Amino acid sequence: MELPQEFVERMKEQLQEEAPAFFDSYQKPPFRGIRINPPKCTLENLKKSLPFSLVQTPFSPLSYYVPDDQKIGSFPMYHAGAFYSQEPSASSAVTALSPQPGERILDLCAAPGGKSTQIGALLNGKGLLWSNEVVSSRVSILLSNIERMGIRNAVISNCEPEHLCTSLPGFFDRVLVDAPCSGEGMFRRDPRAIEEWSPEHVKSCAVRQLAILESAQKALTPGGILVYSTCTFSEEENEGVIEAFLKNHSEFELVDSGISGGRPALTKARRIYPMDGGEGHFAAKLKKSGEKAVESLFSEPKPIKVPNFVKKFWEDTFTIPMFGVPASVGDQFLLLPKVPLPILKGLNVRRAGILLGKERKGRLEPEHALFMTLTPENLQHCLVLSHDSPELKAFLRGEQILASDQLSGYAAVAVDGVITGFGKCSGGFLKNHYPKGLRVH
Ligand code: SAM
């Protein structure tokens, strides 16, 4: 792996006597990790289904190292949303953000969703996760990861940061800016990041990062928390951006990041190098002065009157009351998060809450995303299959599978107790409703 000479010089200067250990890391395989998704799966359950042991990383209580010879994306528990594949040090930014259930959180640069799904797991359905991604072609992967991880209380938008943040001034309790960067922490995993690197690119990233932070701070409530993170080592893009931001914003102060792994930067921020057990991350936590306003300008959305065929579907299929706020768009039914929401018009919202289903000839045709937010106890009928069973493999390929001939109507399919999809039972079979785009062949 040939590193750009200018990058080598900069890292020697930055790391001094530690530089040889840093360059040695390029001879070793990169760190790999997974992050458990507690709303869907317990650690005990996950450990039983994986053929290797999990070793905790120092960057988040949810983050574990995995051996580099494992194909993480091939495990059924991955498809079920029991865990997310995430480079260990990348989990540190949300540790710094420390979202609390019930809060409103903005993830301003969200695709493909590693940090958004971590925030979603910590909110555990309470409060609001607003995931924004400016590049429209990257929104679908974000949406699919949010759905796979069973997050109910998310709004997903495709906006320029400035437009979104000026439209929602002071709305959020915490804002994460996981900024686009020169990606020096990706070099060991992705040679394309090396090709794209240049001193000019570093400089232009720093300009863009400061502009994104300038927008982000507008969406934060007084007393709120702003976390800035990158996966690069450059001082220009990390310490430099934070210092420039603080110079213009005396209402912000740097506070302790709360991250235990890695090493201090700017005293209270954190840097992680491969010598610290991760590919590379920087995270700084800033607090805005003032007190959060108690009253909210916004109110909870008004529910629609739920049609009888939707009520009947729900009662026949689930054991829990309908959650969220029922809403409809055209022939589609949604469950919006039960929190005060701004007017979404003009914010290029690609999804709010979860899809319940569509009306087809007076009946409800339910959506995969709805089932992914549930646990087997929430269902009248659930087929629990083992992670190594041929029936599960057949289900994930999109095939019809055997079911008890006592069963009729919709049933979830779970892998070792974690719901991965659904189907419709009749005559001793489950007709497969696993989405075509997700099938595993
Ligand atoms: N937070 C994501 C995760 O954990 O999966 C990774 C985010 S990635 C580091 C940065 C994101 O910023 C990319 O999805 C990129 O498309 C987006 N981006 C690019 N230019 C941007 C801009 N000018 N403003 C905001 N976001 C931008």
GROMACS .gro file of C-alpha atoms and ligand atoms in nm:
model
  468
    1MET     CA    1   0.000   0.000   0.000
    2GLU     CA    2   0.167   0.322  -0.117
    3LEU     CA    3   0.085   0.623   0.100
    4PRO     CA    4   0.106   0.980  -0.041
    5GLN     CA    5   0.442   1.131   0.058
    6GLU     CA    6   0.282   1.450   0.189
    7PHE     CA    7   0.051   1.243   0.413
    8VAL     CA    8   0.352   1.049   0.545
    9GLU     CA    9   0.532   1.375   0.631
   10ARG     CA   10   0.228   1.515   0.807
   11MET     CA   11   0.177   1.199   1.015
   12LYS     CA   12   0.547   1.190   1.114
   13GLU     CA   13   0.515   1.547   1.234
   14GLN     CA   14   0.188   1.475   1.417
   15LEU     CA   15   0.294   1.152   1.584
   16GLN     CA   16   0.668   1.204   1.639
   17GLU     CA   17   0.806   0.896   1.821
   18GLU     CA   18   0.479   0.706   1.767
   19ALA     CA   19   0.502   0.741   1.388
   20PRO     CA   20   0.672   0.398   1.335
   21ALA     CA   21   0.391   0.220   1.522
   22PHE     CA   22   0.137   0.408   1.306
   23PHE     CA   23   0.306   0.310   0.978
   24ASP     CA   24   0.350  -0.051   1.102
   25SER     CA   25  -0.028  -0.075   1.129
   26TYR     CA   26  -0.047  -0.064   0.746
   27GLN     CA   27   0.111  -0.412   0.742
   28LYS     CA   28  -0.176  -0.554   0.949
   29PRO     CA   29  -0.542  -0.620   0.867
   30PRO     CA   30  -0.785  -0.341   0.961
   31PHE     CA   31  -1.001  -0.360   1.272
   32ARG     CA   32  -1.355  -0.478   1.218
   33GLY     CA   33  -1.651  -0.450   1.446
   34ILE     CA   34  -2.020  -0.493   1.499
   35ARG     CA   35  -2.260  -0.297   1.713
   36ILE     CA   36  -2.541  -0.482   1.884
   37ASN     CA   37  -2.895  -0.345   1.846
   38PRO     CA   38  -3.046  -0.394   2.196
   39PRO     CA   39  -3.407  -0.307   2.103
   40LYS     CA   40  -3.407  -0.618   1.880
   41CYS     CA   41  -3.155  -0.855   2.037
   42THR     CA   42  -2.987  -0.938   2.369
   43LEU     CA   43  -2.612  -0.994   2.389
   44GLU     CA   44  -2.669  -1.348   2.513
   45ASN     CA   45  -2.887  -1.424   2.211
   46LEU     CA   46  -2.639  -1.272   1.966
   47LYS     CA   47  -2.345  -1.463   2.116
   48LYS     CA   48  -2.531  -1.793   2.075
   49SER     CA   49  -2.593  -1.730   1.706
   50LEU     CA   50  -2.239  -1.626   1.602
   51PRO     CA   51  -1.954  -1.872   1.538
   52PHE     CA   52  -1.689  -1.649   1.704
   53SER     CA   53  -1.655  -1.475   2.038
   54LEU     CA   54  -1.726  -1.107   2.087
   55VAL     CA   55  -1.468  -0.881   2.253
   56GLN     CA   56  -1.589  -0.539   2.367
   57THR     CA   57  -1.421  -0.230   2.217
   58PRO     CA   58  -1.339   0.075   2.434
   59PHE     CA   59  -1.546   0.309   2.215
   60SER     CA   60  -1.908   0.223   2.298
   61PRO     CA   61  -2.076  -0.029   2.531
   62LEU     CA   62  -2.256  -0.161   2.219
   63SER     CA   63  -1.942  -0.213   2.007
   64TYR     CA   64  -1.751  -0.543   1.968
   65TYR     CA   65  -1.447  -0.655   1.771
   66VAL     CA   66  -1.497  -0.933   1.520
   67PRO     CA   67  -1.228  -1.147   1.354
   68ASP     CA   68  -1.121  -1.016   1.013
   69ASP     CA   69  -1.193  -1.345   0.832
   70GLN     CA   70  -1.569  -1.334   0.901
   71LYS     CA   71  -1.827  -1.235   0.637
   72ILE     CA   72  -2.046  -1.031   0.869
   73GLY     CA   73  -2.310  -0.951   0.607
   74SER     CA   74  -2.380  -1.320   0.549
   75PHE     CA   75  -2.511  -1.394   0.899
   76PRO     CA   76  -2.890  -1.425   0.937
   77MET     CA   77  -2.874  -1.209   1.252
   78TYR     CA   78  -2.731  -0.930   1.035
   79HIS     CA   79  -3.035  -0.940   0.805
   80ALA     CA   80  -3.263  -0.946   1.109
   81GLY     CA   81  -3.113  -0.619   1.239
   82ALA     CA   82  -2.967  -0.779   1.552
   83PHE     CA   83  -2.643  -0.593   1.482
   84TYR     CA   84  -2.486  -0.335   1.250
   85SER     CA   85  -2.144  -0.380   1.092
   86GLN     CA   86  -1.942  -0.081   1.215
   87GLU     CA   87  -1.571  -0.011   1.235
   88PRO     CA   88  -1.502   0.003   1.614
   89SER     CA   89  -1.377   0.362   1.645
   90ALA     CA   90  -1.676   0.490   1.443
   91SER     CA   91  -1.898   0.406   1.741
   92SER     CA   92  -1.720   0.670   1.953
   93ALA     CA   93  -1.904   0.975   1.812
   94VAL     CA   94  -2.243   0.861   1.941
   95THR     CA   95  -2.085   0.778   2.278
   96ALA     CA   96  -1.989   1.147   2.290
   97LEU     CA   97  -2.335   1.255   2.170
   98SER     CA   98  -2.496   1.045   2.448
   99PRO     CA   99  -2.857   1.065   2.322
  100GLN     CA  100  -3.119   1.014   2.595
  101PRO     CA  101  -3.458   0.844   2.537
  102GLY     CA  102  -3.723   1.111   2.477
  103GLU     CA  103  -3.486   1.368   2.322
  104ARG     CA  104  -3.487   1.511   1.969
  105ILE     CA  105  -3.166   1.424   1.789
  106LEU     CA  106  -3.043   1.544   1.450
  107ASP     CA  107  -2.788   1.340   1.254
  108LEU     CA  108  -2.705   1.592   0.983
  109CYS     CA  109  -2.472   1.382   0.760
  110ALA     CA  110  -2.634   1.046   0.810
  111ALA     CA  111  -2.586   0.799   0.520
  112PRO     CA  112  -2.536   0.505   0.525
  113GLY     CA  113  -2.669   0.520   0.880
  114GLY     CA  114  -2.407   0.372   1.114
  115LYS     CA  115  -2.442   0.652   1.364
  116SER     CA  116  -2.815   0.707   1.306
  117THR     CA  117  -2.892   0.344   1.384
  118GLN     CA  118  -2.674   0.368   1.697
  119ILE     CA  119  -2.872   0.677   1.806
  120GLY     CA  120  -3.195   0.491   1.726
  121ALA     CA  121  -3.090   0.199   1.946
  122LEU     CA  122  -3.016   0.434   2.237
  123LEU     CA  123  -3.344   0.626   2.198
  124ASN     CA  124  -3.522   0.288   2.196
  125GLY     CA  125  -3.832   0.428   2.027
  126LYS     CA  126  -3.865   0.729   2.259
  127GLY     CA  127  -3.813   1.083   2.127
  128LEU     CA  128  -3.715   1.165   1.769
  129LEU     CA  129  -3.426   1.071   1.543
  130TRP     CA  130  -3.399   1.305   1.243
  131SER     CA  131  -3.154   1.158   0.990
  132ASN     CA  132  -3.056   1.386   0.705
  133GLU     CA  133  -2.845   1.305   0.401
  134VAL     CA  134  -2.773   1.568   0.136
  135VAL     CA  135  -2.670   1.325  -0.143
  136SER     CA  136  -3.000   1.192  -0.277
  137SER     CA  137  -2.853   0.866  -0.414
  138ARG     CA  138  -2.738   0.777  -0.060
  139VAL     CA  139  -3.080   0.817   0.104
  140SER     CA  140  -3.210   0.472   0.006
  141ILE     CA  141  -2.929   0.286   0.187
  142LEU     CA  142  -2.992   0.505   0.492
  143LEU     CA  143  -3.362   0.425   0.481
  144SER     CA  144  -3.301   0.054   0.437
  145ASN     CA  145  -3.062   0.043   0.736
  146ILE     CA  146  -3.310   0.236   0.955
  147GLU     CA  147  -3.579  -0.016   0.857
  148ARG     CA  148  -3.357  -0.321   0.910
  149MET     CA  149  -3.269  -0.204   1.261
  150GLY     CA  150  -3.640  -0.162   1.340
  151ILE     CA  151  -3.634   0.210   1.424
  152ARG     CA  152  -3.987   0.350   1.461
  153ASN     CA  153  -3.926   0.710   1.557
  154ALA     CA  154  -3.717   0.843   1.268
  155VAL     CA  155  -3.767   1.115   1.008
  156ILE     CA  156  -3.541   1.083   0.705
  157SER     CA  157  -3.475   1.387   0.490
  158ASN     CA  158  -3.266   1.483   0.189
  159CYS     CA  159  -3.178   1.848   0.250
  160GLU     CA  160  -2.889   2.088   0.229
  161PRO     CA  161  -2.776   2.137   0.593
  162GLU     CA  162  -2.834   2.514   0.572
  163HIS     CA  163  -3.192   2.474   0.449
  164LEU     CA  164  -3.281   2.212   0.711
  165CYS     CA  165  -3.118   2.391   1.004
  166THR     CA  166  -3.258   2.736   0.926
  167SER     CA  167  -3.603   2.576   0.886
  168LEU     CA  168  -3.582   2.412   1.232
  169PRO     CA  169  -3.409   2.672   1.450
  170GLY     CA  170  -3.335   2.551   1.804
  171PHE     CA  171  -3.548   2.237   1.752
  172PHE     CA  172  -3.298   1.969   1.855
  173ASP     CA  173  -3.154   1.869   2.195
  174ARG     CA  174  -2.844   1.718   2.033
  175VAL     CA  175  -2.694   1.747   1.686
  176LEU     CA  176  -2.433   1.519   1.531
  177VAL     CA  177  -2.215   1.639   1.243
  178ASP     CA  178  -2.028   1.331   1.120
  179ALA     CA  179  -1.870   1.537   0.847
  180PRO     CA  180  -1.755   1.437   0.499
  181CYS     CA  181  -1.375   1.435   0.529
  182SER     CA  182  -1.052   1.333   0.356
  183GLY     CA  183  -1.097   0.982   0.504
  184GLU     CA  184  -0.740   0.913   0.620
  185GLY     CA  185  -0.884   0.664   0.869
  186MET     CA  186  -1.021   0.467   0.569
  187PHE     CA  187  -0.681   0.411   0.405
  188ARG     CA  188  -0.633   0.062   0.551
  189ARG     CA  189  -0.981  -0.047   0.437
  190ASP     CA  190  -1.031   0.133   0.108
  191PRO     CA  191  -0.747   0.214  -0.134
  192ARG     CA  192  -0.976   0.460  -0.320
  193ALA     CA  193  -0.949   0.691  -0.019
  194ILE     CA  194  -0.572   0.699  -0.078
  195GLU     CA  195  -0.618   0.789  -0.445
  196GLU     CA  196  -0.852   1.077  -0.360
  197TRP     CA  197  -0.621   1.226  -0.097
  198SER     CA  198  -0.432   1.549  -0.163
  199PRO     CA  199  -0.340   1.853   0.049
  200GLU     CA  200  -0.594   2.054  -0.158
  201HIS     CA  201  -0.866   1.801  -0.078
  202VAL     CA  202  -0.786   1.828   0.296
  203LYS     CA  203  -0.814   2.206   0.273
  204SER     CA  204  -1.143   2.201   0.084
  205CYS     CA  205  -1.285   1.946   0.333
  206ALA     CA  206  -1.199   2.180   0.621
  207VAL     CA  207  -1.381   2.470   0.452
  208ARG     CA  208  -1.689   2.254   0.392
  209GLN     CA  209  -1.680   2.113   0.747
  210LEU     CA  210  -1.684   2.458   0.903
  211ALA     CA  211  -1.976   2.557   0.680
  212ILE     CA  212  -2.173   2.247   0.788
  213LEU     CA  213  -2.104   2.324   1.157
  214GLU     CA  214  -2.219   2.682   1.101
  215SER     CA  215  -2.551   2.545   0.974
  216ALA     CA  216  -2.576   2.274   1.240
  217GLN     CA  217  -2.553   2.510   1.536
  218LYS     CA  218  -2.868   2.689   1.421
  219ALA     CA  219  -3.080   2.378   1.474
  220LEU     CA  220  -2.959   2.330   1.834
  221THR     CA  221  -3.153   2.442   2.140
  222PRO     CA  222  -2.978   2.661   2.399
  223GLY     CA  223  -2.818   2.423   2.650
  224GLY     CA  224  -2.791   2.156   2.375
  225ILE     CA  225  -2.500   1.935   2.266
  226LEU     CA  226  -2.323   1.949   1.929
  227VAL     CA  227  -2.082   1.666   1.840
  228TYR     CA  228  -1.842   1.699   1.549
  229SER     CA  229  -1.667   1.388   1.419
  230THR     CA  230  -1.455   1.277   1.125
  231CYS     CA  231  -1.270   0.962   1.021
  232THR     CA  232  -0.952   1.149   0.935
  233PHE     CA  233  -0.629   1.231   1.120
  234SER     CA  234  -0.571   1.575   0.967
  235GLU     CA  235  -0.535   1.852   1.226
  236GLU     CA  236  -0.670   2.098   0.971
  237GLU     CA  237  -1.001   1.908   0.952
  238ASN     CA  238  -1.025   1.829   1.324
  239GLU     CA  239  -0.867   2.061   1.581
  240GLY     CA  240  -0.847   2.339   1.318
  241VAL     CA  241  -1.221   2.328   1.239
  242ILE     CA  242  -1.319   2.319   1.609
  243GLU     CA  243  -1.089   2.609   1.694
  244ALA     CA  244  -1.224   2.817   1.404
  245PHE     CA  245  -1.582   2.738   1.506
  246LEU     CA  246  -1.524   2.830   1.873
  247LYS     CA  247  -1.362   3.156   1.767
  248ASN     CA  248  -1.689   3.260   1.599
  249HIS     CA  249  -1.916   3.115   1.867
  250SER     CA  250  -1.850   3.221   2.222
  251GLU     CA  251  -2.184   3.065   2.319
  252PHE     CA  252  -2.024   2.719   2.273
  253GLU     CA  253  -1.767   2.550   2.496
  254LEU     CA  254  -1.576   2.227   2.450
  255VAL     CA  255  -1.679   1.968   2.711
  256ASP     CA  256  -1.540   1.625   2.795
  257SER     CA  257  -1.620   1.378   2.515
  258GLY     CA  258  -1.698   1.090   2.753
  259ILE     CA  259  -1.507   0.851   2.522
  260SER     CA  260  -1.272   0.620   2.714
  261GLY     CA  261  -1.074   0.473   2.421
  262GLY     CA  262  -0.819   0.668   2.217
  263ARG     CA  263  -0.634   0.974   2.344
  264PRO     CA  264  -0.708   1.339   2.430
  265ALA     CA  265  -0.706   1.612   2.164
  266LEU     CA  266  -0.766   1.980   2.244
  267THR     CA  267  -0.769   1.846   2.605
  268LYS     CA  268  -1.137   1.742   2.601
  269ALA     CA  269  -1.189   1.602   2.251
  270ARG     CA  270  -1.071   1.256   2.140
  271ARG     CA  271  -0.852   1.111   1.866
  272ILE     CA  272  -0.828   0.744   1.782
  273TYR     CA  273  -0.540   0.589   1.582
  274PRO     CA  274  -0.488   0.226   1.477
  275MET     CA  275  -0.250   0.197   1.775
  276ASP     CA  276  -0.556   0.265   1.995
  277GLY     CA  277  -0.763  -0.022   1.855
  278GLY     CA  278  -0.963   0.149   1.578
  279GLU     CA  279  -0.914   0.261   1.219
  280GLY     CA  280  -0.927   0.631   1.304
  281HIS     CA  281  -1.176   0.882   1.434
  282PHE     CA  282  -1.191   1.226   1.588
  283ALA     CA  283  -1.480   1.347   1.806
  284ALA     CA  284  -1.535   1.680   1.981
  285LYS     CA  285  -1.832   1.754   2.207
  286LEU     CA  286  -1.955   2.114   2.234
  287LYS     CA  287  -2.218   2.253   2.468
  288LYS     CA  288  -2.428   2.558   2.379
  289SER     CA  289  -2.488   2.800   2.666
  290GLY     CA  290  -2.835   2.885   2.794
  291GLU     CA  291  -3.139   2.693   2.907
  292LYS     CA  292  -3.364   2.487   2.685
  293ALA     CA  293  -3.700   2.661   2.627
  294VAL     CA  294  -3.972   2.459   2.802
  295GLU     CA  295  -4.262   2.531   2.568
  296SER     CA  296  -4.257   2.387   2.220
  297LEU     CA  297  -4.378   2.566   1.909
  298PHE     CA  298  -4.487   2.235   1.765
  299SER     CA  299  -4.750   1.980   1.861
  300GLU     CA  300  -4.799   1.608   1.803
  301PRO     CA  301  -4.949   1.529   1.462
  302LYS     CA  302  -5.325   1.467   1.464
  303PRO     CA  303  -5.414   1.101   1.406
  304ILE     CA  304  -5.643   1.005   1.117
  305LYS     CA  305  -5.951   0.798   1.188
  306VAL     CA  306  -5.817   0.445   1.141
  307PRO     CA  307  -6.031   0.253   0.889
  308ASN     CA  308  -6.191  -0.068   1.015
  309PHE     CA  309  -5.990  -0.291   0.778
  310VAL     CA  310  -5.665  -0.153   0.928
  311LYS     CA  311  -5.798  -0.205   1.283
  312LYS     CA  312  -5.898  -0.561   1.194
  313PHE     CA  313  -5.556  -0.635   1.044
  314TRP     CA  314  -5.389  -0.504   1.360
  315GLU     CA  315  -5.609  -0.702   1.600
  316ASP     CA  316  -5.573  -1.023   1.396
  317THR     CA  317  -5.195  -0.990   1.371
  318PHE     CA  318  -5.055  -0.826   1.684
  319THR     CA  319  -5.093  -0.853   2.061
  320ILE     CA  320  -5.009  -0.488   2.133
  321PRO     CA  321  -5.209  -0.167   2.080
  322MET     CA  322  -5.125   0.038   1.770
  323PHE     CA  323  -4.824   0.258   1.846
  324GLY     CA  324  -4.734   0.600   1.705
  325VAL     CA  325  -4.975   0.835   1.532
  326PRO     CA  326  -5.169   0.681   1.241
  327ALA     CA  327  -5.145   0.884   0.920
  328SER     CA  328  -5.210   0.827   0.551
  329VAL     CA  329  -5.054   0.942   0.225
  330GLY     CA  330  -5.247   0.833  -0.085
  331ASP     CA  331  -5.326   0.464  -0.035
  332GLN     CA  332  -5.042   0.419   0.215
  333PHE     CA  333  -5.076   0.409   0.591
  334LEU     CA  334  -4.796   0.523   0.822
  335LEU     CA  335  -4.731   0.537   1.194
  336LEU     CA  336  -4.569   0.870   1.275
  337PRO     CA  337  -4.353   0.917   1.587
  338LYS     CA  338  -4.570   1.033   1.879
  339VAL     CA  339  -4.372   1.351   1.941
  340PRO     CA  340  -4.417   1.718   1.853
  341LEU     CA  341  -4.326   1.748   1.485
  342PRO     CA  342  -4.269   2.056   1.270
  343ILE     CA  343  -4.448   2.098   0.938
  344LEU     CA  344  -4.258   1.858   0.713
  345LYS     CA  345  -4.354   2.024   0.384
  346GLY     CA  346  -4.054   2.177   0.207
  347LEU     CA  347  -3.799   1.968   0.397
  348ASN     CA  348  -3.770   1.693   0.137
  349VAL     CA  349  -3.876   1.428   0.386
  350ARG     CA  350  -3.833   1.080   0.241
  351ARG     CA  351  -3.989   0.893   0.535
  352ALA     CA  352  -4.155   0.989   0.863
  353GLY     CA  353  -4.213   0.706   1.110
  354ILE     CA  354  -4.277   0.365   0.961
  355LEU     CA  355  -4.484   0.228   0.679
  356LEU     CA  356  -4.777   0.023   0.803
  357GLY     CA  357  -4.909  -0.090   0.466
  358LYS     CA  358  -5.119  -0.015   0.160
  359GLU     CA  359  -5.486  -0.054   0.090
  360ARG     CA  360  -5.560  -0.326  -0.167
  361LYS     CA  361  -5.922  -0.408  -0.245
  362GLY     CA  362  -6.050  -0.311   0.100
  363ARG     CA  363  -5.773  -0.493   0.288
  364LEU     CA  364  -5.441  -0.392   0.429
  365GLU     CA  365  -5.130  -0.522   0.255
  366PRO     CA  366  -4.872  -0.483   0.535
  367GLU     CA  367  -4.512  -0.365   0.498
  368HIS     CA  368  -4.190  -0.547   0.591
  369ALA     CA  369  -4.070  -0.235   0.783
  370LEU     CA  370  -4.357  -0.265   1.031
  371PHE     CA  371  -4.269  -0.622   1.128
  372MET     CA  372  -3.900  -0.530   1.166
  373THR     CA  373  -3.988  -0.294   1.455
  374LEU     CA  374  -4.147  -0.574   1.660
  375THR     CA  375  -4.050  -0.863   1.885
  376PRO     CA  376  -4.208  -1.212   1.873
  377GLU     CA  377  -4.423  -1.141   2.185
  378ASN     CA  378  -4.593  -0.858   1.992
  379LEU     CA  379  -4.730  -1.108   1.737
  380GLN     CA  380  -5.028  -1.340   1.747
  381HIS     CA  381  -4.820  -1.580   1.535
  382CYS     CA  382  -4.447  -1.600   1.490
  383LEU     CA  383  -4.237  -1.879   1.338
  384VAL     CA  384  -3.912  -1.891   1.533
  385LEU     CA  385  -3.642  -2.057   1.323
  386SER     CA  386  -3.284  -2.137   1.413
  387HIS     CA  387  -3.002  -1.939   1.245
  388ASP     CA  388  -2.870  -2.261   1.086
  389SER     CA  389  -3.201  -2.411   0.978
  390PRO     CA  390  -3.272  -2.487   0.609
  391GLU     CA  391  -3.619  -2.328   0.654
  392LEU     CA  392  -3.463  -1.995   0.748
  393LYS     CA  393  -3.227  -2.005   0.447
  394ALA     CA  394  -3.525  -2.084   0.224
  395PHE     CA  395  -3.723  -1.794   0.374
  396LEU     CA  396  -3.435  -1.550   0.317
  397ARG     CA  397  -3.413  -1.671  -0.046
  398GLY     CA  398  -3.778  -1.572  -0.085
  399GLU     CA  399  -3.925  -1.924  -0.091
  400GLN     CA  400  -4.248  -2.052   0.055
  401ILE     CA  401  -4.186  -2.253   0.376
  402LEU     CA  402  -4.383  -2.503   0.581
  403ALA     CA  403  -4.598  -2.374   0.866
  404SER     CA  404  -4.845  -2.540   1.100
  405ASP     CA  405  -5.175  -2.607   0.927
  406GLN     CA  406  -5.342  -2.453   1.235
  407LEU     CA  407  -5.203  -2.114   1.133
  408SER     CA  408  -5.383  -1.870   0.907
  409GLY     CA  409  -5.318  -1.503   0.834
  410TYR     CA  410  -5.005  -1.297   0.874
  411ALA     CA  411  -4.717  -1.433   1.083
  412ALA     CA  412  -4.370  -1.297   1.156
  413VAL     CA  413  -4.057  -1.502   1.093
  414ALA     CA  414  -3.784  -1.476   1.354
  415VAL     CA  415  -3.427  -1.601   1.360
  416ASP     CA  416  -3.337  -1.718   1.711
  417GLY     CA  417  -3.606  -1.483   1.847
  418VAL     CA  418  -3.525  -1.176   1.631
  419ILE     CA  419  -3.787  -1.086   1.369
  420THR     CA  420  -3.648  -1.084   1.017
  421GLY     CA  421  -3.962  -1.067   0.804
  422PHE     CA  422  -4.314  -1.196   0.763
  423GLY     CA  423  -4.543  -1.403   0.546
  424LYS     CA  424  -4.902  -1.516   0.516
  425CYS     CA  425  -5.002  -1.860   0.641
  426SER     CA  426  -5.263  -2.089   0.495
  427GLY     CA  427  -5.298  -2.463   0.430
  428GLY     CA  428  -4.976  -2.555   0.611
  429PHE     CA  429  -4.753  -2.305   0.426
  430LEU     CA  430  -4.617  -1.956   0.482
  431LYS     CA  431  -4.630  -1.750   0.163
  432ASN     CA  432  -4.314  -1.541   0.156
  433HIS     CA  433  -4.334  -1.159   0.184
  434TYR     CA  434  -3.959  -1.103   0.227
  435PRO     CA  435  -3.880  -0.803  -0.001
  436LYS     CA  436  -3.719  -0.901  -0.332
  437GLY     CA  437  -3.435  -0.650  -0.291
  438LEU     CA  438  -3.328  -0.806   0.040
  439ARG     CA  439  -3.330  -1.172  -0.060
  440VAL     CA  440  -3.013  -1.369   0.008
  441HIS     CA  441  -2.911  -1.624  -0.258
  442SAM     N1  442  -2.268   0.926   0.965
  442SAM     C1  443  -2.257   0.827   0.860
  442SAM     C2  444  -2.251   0.689   0.921
  442SAM     O1  445  -2.213   0.676   1.037
  442SAM     O2  446  -2.288   0.593   0.853
  442SAM     C3  447  -2.137   0.854   0.773
  442SAM     C4  448  -2.139   0.994   0.717
  442SAM     S1  449  -2.012   1.027   0.604
  442SAM     C5  450  -1.874   1.045   0.703
  442SAM     C6  451  -2.047   1.190   0.557
  442SAM     C7  452  -2.177   1.209   0.483
  442SAM     O3  453  -2.188   1.348   0.451
  442SAM     C8  454  -2.186   1.134   0.352
  442SAM     O4  455  -2.302   1.057   0.348
  442SAM     C9  456  -2.192   1.244   0.246
  442SAM     O5  457  -2.278   1.213   0.139
  442SAM    C10  458  -2.247   1.362   0.323
  442SAM     N2  459  -2.210   1.493   0.266
  442SAM    C11  460  -2.132   1.520   0.158
  442SAM     N3  461  -2.126   1.653   0.135
  442SAM    C12  462  -2.200   1.712   0.231
  442SAM    C13  463  -2.234   1.846   0.260
  442SAM     N4  464  -2.187   1.946   0.188
  442SAM     N5  465  -2.316   1.869   0.364
  442SAM    C14  466  -2.363   1.767   0.439
  442SAM     N6  467  -2.333   1.638   0.417
  442SAM    C15  468  -2.254   1.610   0.314
   0.00000   0.00000   0.00000
